[in-house]
């Protein structure tokens, strides 16, 4: 069935609620495990159907934000989302407080119960007004970013419209483009400061109302960090500082040499080659064709997957009038269909959609047998392993996309992974400092950022930009405002994806089997247990980073980057 035939119907909340409560009451009084599991299955069916409708509405709204029908449906879901969520909470409570909880746990798995407990631990009716306030501040931030009107080269542009100029081959254009961009942040600095200050204070207040020492504790619960602590994360950051930062610094030094510069300035950091960064050599249809060919050749599993995606129209990739920005991958439960949304723009980012987002989609396609919605996707740090590893599994086909730029692509992809990890842990440590000391002033927070930046990105040269020198860089990092403590996830996942990269170069078949096994079980286990299942070493183990770093260094050393 094609995506356009997937049927949307707004659910009836009152009826759903009545059915839901009726089933919950039956669970509460049931003394028979088989019966309890059947009732749970019925509730999950309802929940999946609600999720299907909410998702279909969201997808169709983002494909055409001017469609009046789905505009109205969006308002409905914005409004009713929390009400439906409340029903989930009732279900969680019924299971957690049930006298036969342990029996149920044996059948449904430990992970589900941990997730449900976290959901209850991070919520109480008392904090609803605070949560609403938090959402309001986040919306203000999103709006403020979107309001950017940057006059550059005689035209008004938004932040993403500046990207081509920020990567220009002409150094003075790059510099002027960055200055124009940061002028927007400088002009709005006090507003950004106020929003973030409010967010920190609201979150601290919520944490304390719920009985936590600070927001760090609650932040870990919200992010479902089930089997690792802030101490383990701190130890991981220490390893990054000792092992990866020196390698990243040497990569930036090589980059400066390659670009014939004495020293990289902040506006040179993303500019890799004087001849320009790697780009795909064809239009959208050509890219999709190449992607189809690639997944057909890769394995039986990916072949089946890509045919399903293409035959059912489950990818919307081209930019169109009225289409929302950005990209995402989601899952339509009742049709057991992943969906990929993107806006192709002619950069190597288009290929990332077919490797990274398709990696997410492939995972949910493999784990579509899971009927418990909480367990279909893994928690964030684990989910990014599926996508980031697929980026490496597709390497053998990159020549089809990049032709003469293929070596550039490999060098940037692998080198970029190493350069990214220190930045990722910097974002994480900054957030720990901020929420440990919620009463810092905005200026003190910037000083913390700049101090940490000197540890994790010692090469950064902001001497020509007072806004950045004063510690303002992080204001553009949306995760810091929107989803606190979301970021270390990418670095943990990257370290795991690099293990797959290493393994596939020794024995591709073995690596692929581990990867498929990981995708097959979705989110039925916690992060560290998923790693065991896929024969991966935990990034928290002391030798893990060292283990992947040596082959990466060797690989990069053997590419003559000066010729690219
Ligand atoms: Zn991702």
XYZ file of C-alpha atoms and ligand atoms in Angstrom:
565
model
C 0.000 0.000 0.000
C 1.249 3.470 -0.900
C 1.739 6.123 1.760
C -1.000 8.239 0.165
C -3.473 5.402 0.880
C -2.612 5.220 4.579
C -5.843 6.288 6.187
C -5.992 9.171 8.643
C -8.909 9.617 10.996
C -8.922 11.874 14.032
C -9.472 9.625 17.078
C -12.297 10.218 19.502
C -10.602 11.125 22.769
C -13.552 10.495 25.071
C -14.153 7.050 23.611
C -10.441 6.194 23.692
C -10.247 7.273 27.316
C -13.289 5.199 28.306
C -11.907 2.081 26.553
C -8.496 2.678 28.047
C -9.748 3.080 31.612
C -11.980 0.053 31.264
C -8.989 -2.060 30.227
C -6.808 -0.629 32.981
C -9.435 -1.492 35.604
C -9.518 -5.049 34.288
C -5.722 -5.287 34.532
C -5.811 -3.981 38.090
C -8.190 -6.667 39.251
C -6.869 -9.515 37.119
C -5.018 -12.297 38.911
C -4.127 -14.313 35.813
C -0.960 -13.613 33.873
C -2.290 -14.763 30.486
C -5.290 -12.512 30.897
C -3.104 -9.609 32.023
C -0.885 -9.964 28.957
C -3.907 -10.066 26.672
C -5.284 -6.888 28.225
C -1.890 -5.203 27.850
C -1.854 -6.228 24.204
C -5.269 -4.622 23.720
C -4.059 -1.389 25.315
C -0.948 -1.399 23.134
C -3.129 -1.768 20.079
C -5.022 1.365 21.053
C -1.805 3.211 21.804
C -0.288 2.218 18.452
C -3.369 3.371 16.635
C -3.308 6.773 18.400
C 0.389 7.060 17.583
C -0.305 6.175 13.932
C -2.844 8.976 13.596
C -0.687 11.532 15.353
C 2.255 10.551 13.130
C 0.307 10.600 9.861
C -0.982 14.039 10.757
C 2.535 15.239 11.568
C 4.104 13.822 8.398
C 1.429 15.222 6.089
C 1.554 18.596 7.810
C 5.340 18.840 7.385
C 5.129 17.777 3.716
C 2.745 20.645 3.058
C 2.433 23.185 5.861
C -0.108 25.073 3.749
C -2.654 22.221 3.687
C -5.613 23.609 5.695
C -6.899 20.165 6.760
C -3.619 19.055 8.354
C -3.079 22.519 9.797
C -6.218 22.013 11.802
C -5.143 18.494 12.738
C -1.795 19.836 13.947
C -3.615 22.166 16.332
C -5.670 19.218 17.540
C -2.567 17.152 18.337
C -0.683 20.068 19.915
C -3.647 20.488 22.191
C -4.512 16.874 22.883
C -1.006 15.371 22.957
C -0.641 15.843 26.741
C -4.113 14.361 27.339
C -3.223 11.191 25.448
C 0.095 11.128 27.285
C -1.789 11.175 30.569
C -3.508 7.941 29.538
C -0.083 6.333 29.099
C 0.775 7.415 32.617
C -2.331 5.685 33.984
C -1.284 2.519 32.195
C 2.262 2.744 33.589
C 0.935 3.173 37.119
C -1.378 0.196 36.811
C 1.538 -2.047 35.850
C 4.068 -0.715 38.302
C 1.708 -0.893 41.291
C 0.318 -4.297 40.325
C 0.775 -7.170 42.827
C 1.883 -9.408 39.913
C 4.362 -6.853 38.605
C 7.321 -9.268 38.819
C 5.583 -11.915 36.753
C 4.691 -9.369 34.095
C 8.247 -8.112 34.116
C 9.480 -11.632 33.371
C 7.386 -11.635 30.226
C 7.626 -8.048 29.046
C 11.230 -7.419 30.028
C 13.049 -5.319 32.603
C 13.631 -2.432 30.169
C 9.935 -1.585 29.772
C 9.495 -1.343 33.531
C 12.558 0.865 33.909
C 11.279 3.195 31.182
C 7.836 3.371 32.757
C 9.335 4.070 36.174
C 11.442 6.886 34.708
C 8.444 8.383 33.043
C 6.589 8.451 36.372
C 9.639 9.703 38.268
C 9.954 12.717 35.988
C 6.338 13.769 36.248
C 3.779 14.911 38.808
C 0.626 16.958 38.335
C 2.220 19.624 40.512
C 4.803 20.487 37.844
C 2.407 20.855 34.886
C 2.526 24.675 34.959
C 6.351 24.520 35.097
C 6.467 22.145 32.121
C 4.224 24.494 30.181
C 6.545 27.367 31.048
C 9.538 25.299 29.928
C 7.847 24.590 26.578
C 7.049 28.265 26.148
C 10.687 29.268 26.607
C 11.826 26.583 24.142
C 9.320 27.877 21.576
C 10.681 31.403 22.117
C 14.176 30.138 21.339
C 13.054 28.311 18.183
C 11.194 31.395 17.022
C 14.095 33.704 17.729
C 16.485 31.500 15.721
C 13.988 31.304 12.867
C 13.544 35.080 12.916
C 17.142 35.653 11.782
C 17.189 37.974 8.786
C 20.795 38.286 7.760
C 21.594 40.747 5.012
C 24.428 39.255 2.984
C 25.594 39.977 -0.572
C 22.612 42.264 -1.034
C 19.971 39.719 -0.032
C 18.102 38.844 3.129
C 18.821 35.294 4.284
C 17.963 32.995 7.189
C 20.569 30.989 9.110
C 20.524 27.925 6.843
C 20.628 30.168 3.779
C 24.039 31.310 4.997
C 25.575 27.807 4.771
C 26.977 28.022 1.220
C 28.769 31.293 2.076
C 30.162 29.878 5.323
C 31.798 27.141 3.196
C 32.878 29.421 0.342
C 36.202 28.722 -1.342
C 36.961 32.411 -0.940
C 38.380 33.009 2.516
C 37.227 36.600 2.832
C 33.657 35.540 1.900
C 33.766 32.903 4.638
C 34.934 35.493 7.116
C 32.324 38.086 6.162
C 29.592 35.434 6.183
C 30.548 34.360 9.708
C 30.655 37.967 10.865
C 27.184 38.595 9.423
C 25.896 35.461 11.129
C 27.356 36.305 14.532
C 26.099 39.862 14.288
C 22.608 38.361 14.523
C 23.593 36.466 17.697
C 25.293 39.534 19.147
C 22.290 41.746 18.474
C 19.994 39.238 20.179
C 22.414 38.116 22.871
C 20.464 39.485 25.809
C 17.269 37.810 24.618
C 19.041 34.453 24.180
C 20.580 34.938 27.646
C 17.206 35.598 29.198
C 15.566 32.563 27.598
C 18.355 30.245 28.700
C 18.459 31.716 32.198
C 14.712 31.131 32.516
C 15.100 27.557 31.273
C 17.835 26.771 33.790
C 15.830 28.199 36.686
C 12.590 26.461 35.620
C 14.361 23.112 35.250
C 16.100 23.495 38.596
C 12.743 24.296 40.199
C 11.072 21.264 38.590
C 13.873 18.981 39.809
C 13.581 20.277 43.356
C 9.779 20.014 43.377
C 10.145 16.364 42.390
C 12.602 15.832 45.249
C 15.918 15.742 43.360
C 19.141 17.389 44.469
C 19.533 19.220 41.159
C 18.458 19.039 37.534
C 21.365 16.759 36.614
C 19.669 13.868 38.439
C 16.345 14.573 36.744
C 17.990 15.200 33.375
C 19.468 11.682 33.439
C 16.041 10.225 34.241
C 14.382 12.227 31.465
C 16.982 10.931 29.018
C 16.469 7.359 30.260
C 20.106 6.832 31.205
C 19.287 3.501 32.742
C 22.638 1.835 33.253
C 25.197 4.610 33.499
C 25.807 7.514 35.822
C 27.193 11.039 35.565
C 30.446 9.720 37.108
C 30.840 7.224 34.254
C 30.150 9.972 31.742
C 32.772 12.157 33.436
C 35.290 9.333 33.060
C 34.409 9.031 29.370
C 35.005 12.761 28.896
C 38.372 12.390 30.588
C 39.356 9.681 28.115
C 38.264 11.905 25.241
C 40.370 14.733 26.603
C 43.449 12.556 26.980
C 43.175 10.403 23.859
C 41.093 12.137 21.209
C 41.778 15.851 21.708
C 45.456 15.532 20.652
C 44.457 13.618 17.500
C 41.762 16.178 16.625
C 44.267 18.995 17.178
C 46.718 17.361 14.801
C 43.943 17.004 12.189
C 43.239 20.736 12.407
C 46.981 21.408 12.022
C 47.071 19.267 8.882
C 44.008 21.080 7.604
C 45.732 24.449 8.019
C 48.740 23.140 6.115
C 46.494 21.755 3.368
C 44.788 25.138 3.032
C 48.177 26.925 2.974
C 47.404 28.816 6.172
C 49.713 29.452 9.144
C 46.786 29.086 11.428
C 43.113 28.078 11.105
C 40.699 30.785 12.066
C 37.202 29.934 13.283
C 35.840 30.591 9.798
C 38.158 27.971 8.258
C 37.182 25.076 10.542
C 34.495 23.548 8.323
C 36.370 24.246 5.098
C 38.408 21.126 4.394
C 39.938 21.430 0.926
C 40.983 24.346 -1.263
C 39.320 22.553 -4.162
C 36.020 22.509 -2.185
C 34.311 19.865 -0.023
C 33.013 16.578 -1.506
C 29.640 16.852 -3.306
C 27.312 14.233 -4.892
C 27.528 14.113 -8.684
C 23.845 14.060 -9.658
C 20.328 15.291 -8.884
C 17.799 13.890 -6.417
C 16.389 11.134 -8.670
C 19.899 10.029 -9.563
C 20.846 9.906 -5.865
C 17.769 7.792 -5.027
C 18.594 5.412 -7.893
C 22.146 5.035 -6.646
C 20.810 4.457 -3.135
C 18.478 1.725 -4.356
C 21.311 0.014 -6.222
C 23.535 0.272 -3.150
C 21.063 -1.341 -0.755
C 20.255 -4.064 -3.293
C 23.909 -4.985 -3.531
C 24.626 -4.684 0.182
C 22.510 -7.543 1.612
C 19.200 -9.357 1.381
C 17.945 -7.479 4.421
C 18.710 -4.005 3.057
C 17.408 -4.981 -0.376
C 14.017 -5.907 1.062
C 14.051 -2.739 3.154
C 14.788 -0.263 0.358
C 12.195 -1.845 -1.942
C 9.615 -1.482 0.809
C 10.533 2.194 1.289
C 10.475 3.032 -2.420
C 7.459 0.940 -3.464
C 5.313 2.427 -0.713
C 6.481 6.046 -1.200
C 7.957 6.226 2.301
C 10.610 8.832 1.537
C 9.869 12.495 0.878
C 13.253 13.972 0.020
C 12.968 16.910 -2.360
C 12.435 20.484 -1.275
C 9.020 21.819 -2.298
C 7.016 24.950 -1.739
C 5.277 24.828 1.619
C 7.383 21.930 2.918
C 8.756 22.266 6.458
C 12.545 22.505 6.871
C 14.957 19.916 8.272
C 14.759 16.146 8.200
C 13.633 13.223 10.332
C 12.867 9.506 10.379
C 9.735 8.192 12.048
C 7.618 5.027 12.182
C 3.932 4.570 11.343
C 2.973 1.755 13.697
C -0.258 0.381 12.198
C 1.341 0.135 8.756
C 4.673 -1.030 10.160
C 6.311 1.583 7.963
C 9.348 3.746 8.594
C 9.177 7.175 6.963
C 12.066 9.466 5.952
C 11.577 13.203 5.500
C 14.279 15.495 4.149
C 15.130 18.572 2.078
C 17.890 17.751 -0.416
C 20.228 20.673 -1.153
C 23.051 19.353 -3.334
C 25.622 18.895 -0.544
C 27.081 15.663 0.855
C 24.310 15.996 3.467
C 21.945 14.511 0.859
C 23.915 11.283 0.911
C 23.845 11.308 4.727
C 20.045 11.095 4.484
C 20.397 7.855 2.519
C 22.955 6.460 4.948
C 22.240 7.979 8.381
C 18.450 8.449 8.301
C 18.116 5.210 6.352
C 20.072 3.527 9.170
C 17.402 4.672 11.642
C 14.671 3.543 9.254
C 16.367 0.170 8.704
C 16.476 -0.431 12.464
C 12.749 0.187 12.977
C 12.011 -1.871 9.882
C 13.952 -4.773 11.442
C 12.310 -4.360 14.845
C 8.760 -3.815 13.600
C 7.743 -7.103 15.252
C 7.856 -5.303 18.614
C 4.353 -4.301 19.625
C 5.183 -2.388 22.787
C 5.644 1.215 21.580
C 8.239 2.048 24.250
C 10.548 -0.710 22.989
C 10.426 -0.183 19.235
C 13.162 2.464 19.231
C 16.151 2.282 21.515
C 17.131 5.162 23.810
C 18.963 7.984 21.982
C 22.591 6.948 22.500
C 21.770 3.461 21.201
C 19.635 4.662 18.278
C 22.489 6.713 16.904
C 24.609 3.558 16.706
C 22.218 2.180 14.080
C 22.441 5.311 11.953
C 26.113 6.208 12.417
C 27.213 2.620 11.755
C 25.144 2.420 8.570
C 27.092 5.487 7.398
C 30.203 3.269 7.562
C 28.596 0.099 6.165
C 27.754 2.080 3.003
C 31.388 3.156 2.399
C 31.958 0.564 -0.335
C 29.330 2.321 -2.469
C 30.350 5.936 -1.902
C 32.271 6.030 -5.148
C 28.923 5.741 -6.987
C 27.831 9.012 -5.389
C 31.029 11.024 -5.098
C 33.146 9.825 -8.051
C 36.393 11.877 -8.060
C 35.540 13.284 -4.601
C 35.362 9.866 -2.904
C 38.690 10.117 -1.062
C 37.702 13.572 0.147
C 34.472 12.124 1.436
C 36.199 9.314 3.359
C 38.758 11.671 4.822
C 36.141 14.182 5.937
C 33.765 11.533 7.264
C 36.318 9.736 9.419
C 38.293 12.846 10.377
C 35.005 14.622 11.092
C 33.995 11.846 13.509
C 37.231 12.387 15.460
C 36.871 16.171 15.417
C 33.261 15.918 16.548
C 33.750 13.839 19.705
C 35.634 16.527 21.725
C 32.984 19.085 20.778
C 30.242 16.678 21.857
C 31.716 16.104 25.301
C 32.313 19.852 25.655
C 28.569 20.431 25.197
C 27.935 17.747 27.810
C 30.346 19.059 30.431
C 29.018 22.585 29.942
C 25.502 21.382 30.747
C 26.699 19.587 33.868
C 28.366 22.806 35.079
C 25.301 24.896 34.252
C 22.829 22.691 36.127
C 25.197 22.046 39.039
C 25.393 25.833 39.543
C 21.986 27.115 38.432
C 22.605 30.569 39.832
C 25.514 31.472 37.581
C 24.930 34.696 35.664
C 24.729 34.541 31.866
C 28.217 36.042 31.659
C 29.595 33.461 34.118
C 28.074 30.689 31.993
C 29.889 32.032 28.948
C 33.128 32.016 30.907
C 32.535 28.362 31.797
C 31.984 27.562 28.108
C 35.126 29.390 26.997
C 37.194 27.695 29.719
C 35.970 24.243 28.626
C 36.423 25.115 24.966
C 40.110 25.737 25.666
C 40.349 22.196 27.070
C 38.411 20.323 24.364
C 39.037 22.518 21.306
C 42.392 24.114 22.116
C 43.026 24.962 18.449
C 40.013 27.319 18.202
C 41.079 30.826 17.285
C 38.466 33.506 17.933
C 40.875 36.451 18.020
C 38.889 38.117 15.227
C 35.481 37.575 16.839
C 34.752 39.118 20.260
C 31.352 37.377 20.562
C 32.989 33.933 20.340
C 36.026 34.959 22.378
C 33.582 35.889 25.129
C 32.163 32.330 25.141
C 29.008 32.722 23.033
C 29.386 29.788 20.612
C 26.960 27.411 22.328
C 23.954 29.709 21.901
C 23.435 28.260 18.388
C 23.473 24.657 19.676
C 19.735 23.986 19.878
C 20.008 20.803 21.972
C 21.322 22.838 24.903
C 18.083 24.800 24.997
C 15.645 22.141 23.853
C 16.663 18.759 25.301
C 19.123 19.100 28.173
C 21.832 16.428 28.401
C 21.042 15.201 24.890
C 24.403 15.315 23.146
C 26.758 12.928 24.874
C 24.566 10.383 23.067
C 26.149 11.225 19.698
C 29.664 10.799 21.070
C 28.918 7.456 22.769
C 27.266 6.214 19.577
C 30.129 7.470 17.422
C 32.618 5.470 19.476
C 30.456 2.373 18.912
C 30.028 3.080 15.188
C 33.809 3.360 14.885
C 34.074 -0.101 16.431
C 31.881 -1.356 13.586
C 34.086 0.536 11.107
C 37.139 -1.221 12.550
C 35.443 -4.622 12.638
C 34.091 -4.485 9.070
C 37.580 -3.803 7.751
C 38.738 -7.060 9.336
C 35.647 -9.209 8.773
C 32.724 -7.484 7.125
C 30.400 -10.448 7.386
C 30.870 -10.783 11.120
C 30.382 -7.047 11.610
C 27.192 -7.143 9.547
C 25.739 -10.029 11.577
C 26.394 -8.122 14.812
C 24.763 -5.042 13.299
C 21.656 -6.918 12.139
C 21.360 -8.555 15.560
C 21.471 -5.122 17.149
C 18.798 -3.691 14.835
C 16.534 -6.728 15.259
C 15.987 -6.178 18.978
C 15.169 -2.456 18.792
C 14.906 -0.926 22.233
C 14.157 -4.068 24.211
C 17.369 -3.641 26.229
C 19.278 -0.820 27.889
C 22.347 0.776 26.253
C 25.016 -1.389 27.899
C 22.980 -4.564 27.357
C 22.466 -3.716 23.682
C 26.234 -3.300 23.358
C 26.795 -6.777 24.824
C 24.222 -8.188 22.412
C 26.127 -6.695 19.467
C 29.608 -7.648 20.739
C 30.595 -4.018 21.197
C 32.855 -2.709 23.941
C 31.293 -0.139 26.263
C 32.689 3.366 25.638
C 32.992 3.663 29.413
C 35.685 0.993 29.536
C 39.096 2.512 29.883
C 40.700 1.039 26.762
C 37.732 1.416 24.439
C 38.727 4.713 22.845
C 42.360 3.701 22.461
C 41.209 0.570 20.673
C 39.439 2.396 17.875
C 41.805 5.342 17.677
C 44.877 3.491 16.426
C 43.299 2.134 13.209
C 41.604 5.477 12.546
C 44.911 7.327 12.902
C 46.576 4.826 10.584
C 43.877 5.120 7.968
C 44.026 8.912 7.946
C 47.818 8.888 7.882
C 47.779 6.772 4.740
C 45.673 9.249 2.771
C 47.727 11.947 1.090
C 45.390 14.759 2.079
C 47.562 17.435 0.492
C 46.651 16.034 -2.935
C 42.879 16.272 -2.365
Zn 20.378 10.217 13.943
